[in-house]
Short mmCIF file of C-alpha atoms in Angstrom, two decimals:
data_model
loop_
_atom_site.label_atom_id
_atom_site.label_comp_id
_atom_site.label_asym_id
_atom_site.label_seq_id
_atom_site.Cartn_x
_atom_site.Cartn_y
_atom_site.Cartn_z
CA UNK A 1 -82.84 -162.25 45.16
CA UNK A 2 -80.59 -164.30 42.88
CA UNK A 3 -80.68 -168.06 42.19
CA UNK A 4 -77.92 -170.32 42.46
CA UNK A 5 -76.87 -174.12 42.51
CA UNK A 6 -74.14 -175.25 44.70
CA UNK A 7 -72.26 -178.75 44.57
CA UNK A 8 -70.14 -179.62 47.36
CA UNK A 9 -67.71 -182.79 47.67
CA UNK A 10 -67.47 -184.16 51.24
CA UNK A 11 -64.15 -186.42 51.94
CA UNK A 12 -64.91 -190.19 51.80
CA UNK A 13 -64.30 -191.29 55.36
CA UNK A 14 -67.42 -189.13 56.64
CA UNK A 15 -70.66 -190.89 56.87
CA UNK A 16 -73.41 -190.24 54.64
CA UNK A 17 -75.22 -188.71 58.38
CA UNK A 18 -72.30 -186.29 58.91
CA UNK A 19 -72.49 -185.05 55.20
CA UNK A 20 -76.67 -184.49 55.66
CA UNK A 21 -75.29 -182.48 58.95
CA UNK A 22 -73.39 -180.81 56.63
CA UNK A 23 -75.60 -179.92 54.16
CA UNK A 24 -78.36 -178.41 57.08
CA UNK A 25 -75.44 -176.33 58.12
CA UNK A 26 -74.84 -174.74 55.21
CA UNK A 27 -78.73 -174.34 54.72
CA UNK A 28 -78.55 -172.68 58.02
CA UNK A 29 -76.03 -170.13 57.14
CA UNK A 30 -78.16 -169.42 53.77
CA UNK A 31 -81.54 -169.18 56.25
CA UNK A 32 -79.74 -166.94 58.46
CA UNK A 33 -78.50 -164.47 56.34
CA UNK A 34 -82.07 -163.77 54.28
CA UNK A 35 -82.48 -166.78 51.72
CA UNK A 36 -83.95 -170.17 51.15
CA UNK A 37 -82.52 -173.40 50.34
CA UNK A 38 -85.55 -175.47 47.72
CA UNK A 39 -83.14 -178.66 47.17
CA UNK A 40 -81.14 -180.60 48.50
CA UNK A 41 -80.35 -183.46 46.40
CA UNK A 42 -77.51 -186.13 47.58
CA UNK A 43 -75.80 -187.86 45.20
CA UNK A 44 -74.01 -190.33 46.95
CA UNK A 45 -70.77 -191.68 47.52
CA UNK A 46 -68.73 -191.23 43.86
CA UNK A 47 -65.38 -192.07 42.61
CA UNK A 48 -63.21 -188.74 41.74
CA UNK A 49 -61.81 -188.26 38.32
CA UNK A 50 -58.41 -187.87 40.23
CA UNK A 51 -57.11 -187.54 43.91
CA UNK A 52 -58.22 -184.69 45.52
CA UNK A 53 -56.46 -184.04 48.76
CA UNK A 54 -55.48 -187.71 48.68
CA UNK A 55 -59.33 -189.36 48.24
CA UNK A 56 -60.21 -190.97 45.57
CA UNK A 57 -64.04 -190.83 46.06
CA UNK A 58 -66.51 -188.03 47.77
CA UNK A 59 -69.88 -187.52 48.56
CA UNK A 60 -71.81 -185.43 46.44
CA UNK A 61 -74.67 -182.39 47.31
CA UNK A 62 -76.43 -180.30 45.51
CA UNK A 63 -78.15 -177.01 46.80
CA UNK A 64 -80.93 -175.24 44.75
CA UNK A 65 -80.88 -171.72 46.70
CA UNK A 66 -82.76 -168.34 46.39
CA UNK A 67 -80.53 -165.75 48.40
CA UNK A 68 -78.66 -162.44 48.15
CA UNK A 69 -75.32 -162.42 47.00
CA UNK A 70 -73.56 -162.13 50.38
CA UNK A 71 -75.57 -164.97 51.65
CA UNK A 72 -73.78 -167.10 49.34
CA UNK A 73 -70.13 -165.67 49.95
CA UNK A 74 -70.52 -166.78 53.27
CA UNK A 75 -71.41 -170.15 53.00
CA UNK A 76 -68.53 -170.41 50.45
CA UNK A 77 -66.31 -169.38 53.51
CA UNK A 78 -67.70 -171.24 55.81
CA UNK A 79 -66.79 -174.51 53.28
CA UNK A 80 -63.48 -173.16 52.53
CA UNK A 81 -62.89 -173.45 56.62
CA UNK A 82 -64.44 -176.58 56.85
CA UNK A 83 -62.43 -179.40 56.28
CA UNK A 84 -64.41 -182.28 55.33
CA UNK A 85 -65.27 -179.94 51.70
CA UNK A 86 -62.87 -181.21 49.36
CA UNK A 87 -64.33 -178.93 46.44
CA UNK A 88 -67.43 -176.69 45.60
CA UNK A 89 -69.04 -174.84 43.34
CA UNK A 90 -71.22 -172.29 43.26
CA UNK A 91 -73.07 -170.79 39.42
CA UNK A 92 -75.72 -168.37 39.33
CA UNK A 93 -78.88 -169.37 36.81
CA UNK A 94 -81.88 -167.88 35.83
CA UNK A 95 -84.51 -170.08 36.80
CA UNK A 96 -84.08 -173.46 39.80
CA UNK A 97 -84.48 -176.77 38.31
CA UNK A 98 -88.28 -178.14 39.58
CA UNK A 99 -88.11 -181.87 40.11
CA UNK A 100 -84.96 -184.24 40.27
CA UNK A 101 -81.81 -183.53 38.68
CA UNK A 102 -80.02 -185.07 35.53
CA UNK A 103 -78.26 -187.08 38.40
CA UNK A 104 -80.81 -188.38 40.48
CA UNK A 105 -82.66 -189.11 36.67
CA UNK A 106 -79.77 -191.06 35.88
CA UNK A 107 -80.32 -193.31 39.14
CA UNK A 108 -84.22 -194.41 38.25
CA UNK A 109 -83.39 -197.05 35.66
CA UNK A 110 -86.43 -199.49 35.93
CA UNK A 111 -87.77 -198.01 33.27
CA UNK A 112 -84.94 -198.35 30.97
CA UNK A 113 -85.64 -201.02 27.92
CA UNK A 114 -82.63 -203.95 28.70
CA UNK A 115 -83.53 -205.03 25.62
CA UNK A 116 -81.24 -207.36 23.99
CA UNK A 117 -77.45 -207.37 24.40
CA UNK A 118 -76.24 -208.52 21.05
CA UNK A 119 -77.53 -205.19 19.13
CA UNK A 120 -75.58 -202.65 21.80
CA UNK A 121 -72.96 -201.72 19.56
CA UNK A 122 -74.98 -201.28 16.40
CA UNK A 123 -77.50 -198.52 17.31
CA UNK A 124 -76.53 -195.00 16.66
CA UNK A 125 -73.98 -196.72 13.98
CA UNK A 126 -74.54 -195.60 10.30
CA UNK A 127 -74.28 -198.87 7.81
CA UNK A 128 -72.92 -199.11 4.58
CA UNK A 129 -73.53 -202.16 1.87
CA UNK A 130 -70.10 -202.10 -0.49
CA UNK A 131 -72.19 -200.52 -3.13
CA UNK A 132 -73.60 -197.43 -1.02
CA UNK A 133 -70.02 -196.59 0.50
CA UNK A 134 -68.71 -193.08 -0.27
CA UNK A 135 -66.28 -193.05 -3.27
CA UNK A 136 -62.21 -193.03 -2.12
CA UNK A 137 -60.51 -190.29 -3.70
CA UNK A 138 -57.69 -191.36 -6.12
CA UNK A 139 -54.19 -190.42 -5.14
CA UNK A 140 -51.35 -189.43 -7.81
CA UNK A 141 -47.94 -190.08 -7.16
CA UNK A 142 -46.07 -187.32 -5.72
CA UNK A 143 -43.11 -186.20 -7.94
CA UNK A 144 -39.47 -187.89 -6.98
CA UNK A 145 -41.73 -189.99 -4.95
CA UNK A 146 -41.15 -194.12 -5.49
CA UNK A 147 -43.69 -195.94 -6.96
#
């Protein structure tokens, strides 16, 4: 069987209980037609790059699944019928992520150095003294050009 990960984007005015409904349906559909679902990560409630279907912000799912091919068309159906999907997407990959995604990584910050504020700007920034600067290249004057 092939492996896939699916992200779905629930409309806003659904509960966060109605999207995990959501999510075991389309689980369902993948369970009855011969494949497993491993994940299911939610992401939360998220602001949308732009209106989609006039809402500016969706909740997020993601679906590690292990399931032949037509397993997968027909949960995309069934979200392309159902109208609290805004958008999904569905990409086949080699191997299923073990362990949290880069999204739910993002969210664990206590271990994150704070650090100081004052030196935010100057990390990744190269420095130059006057004397170490690159040399500017000299420009001529172009011809019928005024000086």
């Amino acid at each position: 069987m092939a492996m896939y990960e699916s992200v779905f984007i629930a409309r806003q005015d659904i509960s966060s209980a109605q999207t995990e409904a959501l999510t075991e349906q389309f689980a369902q559909i993948i369970g009855e037609n011969g494949g497993t679902v491993s994940k299911k990560e939610y992401w939360g409630l998220k602001s949308l790059s732009f209106r989609i279907k006039k809402n500016r912000k969706g909740h997020y799912v993601l679906l590690n699944i292990d399931a032949p091919s037509a397993a997968v068309i027909e949960m995309e159906r069934n979200m392309r019928i159902n109208e609290d999907v805004i958008r999904y997407l569905t990409v086949k990959v080699e191997a299923l992520e073990e362990g949290p995604s880069a999204m739910m990584q993002g969210r664990d910050r206590s271990d994150r150095d704070r650090g100081d504020r004052g030196d935010r700007g100057d990390r990744d920034r190269p420095r130059y003294r006057d004397d170490d600067r690159p040399p500017r290249e000299e420009r001529t004057p172009r011809e019928g050009a005024p000086e």
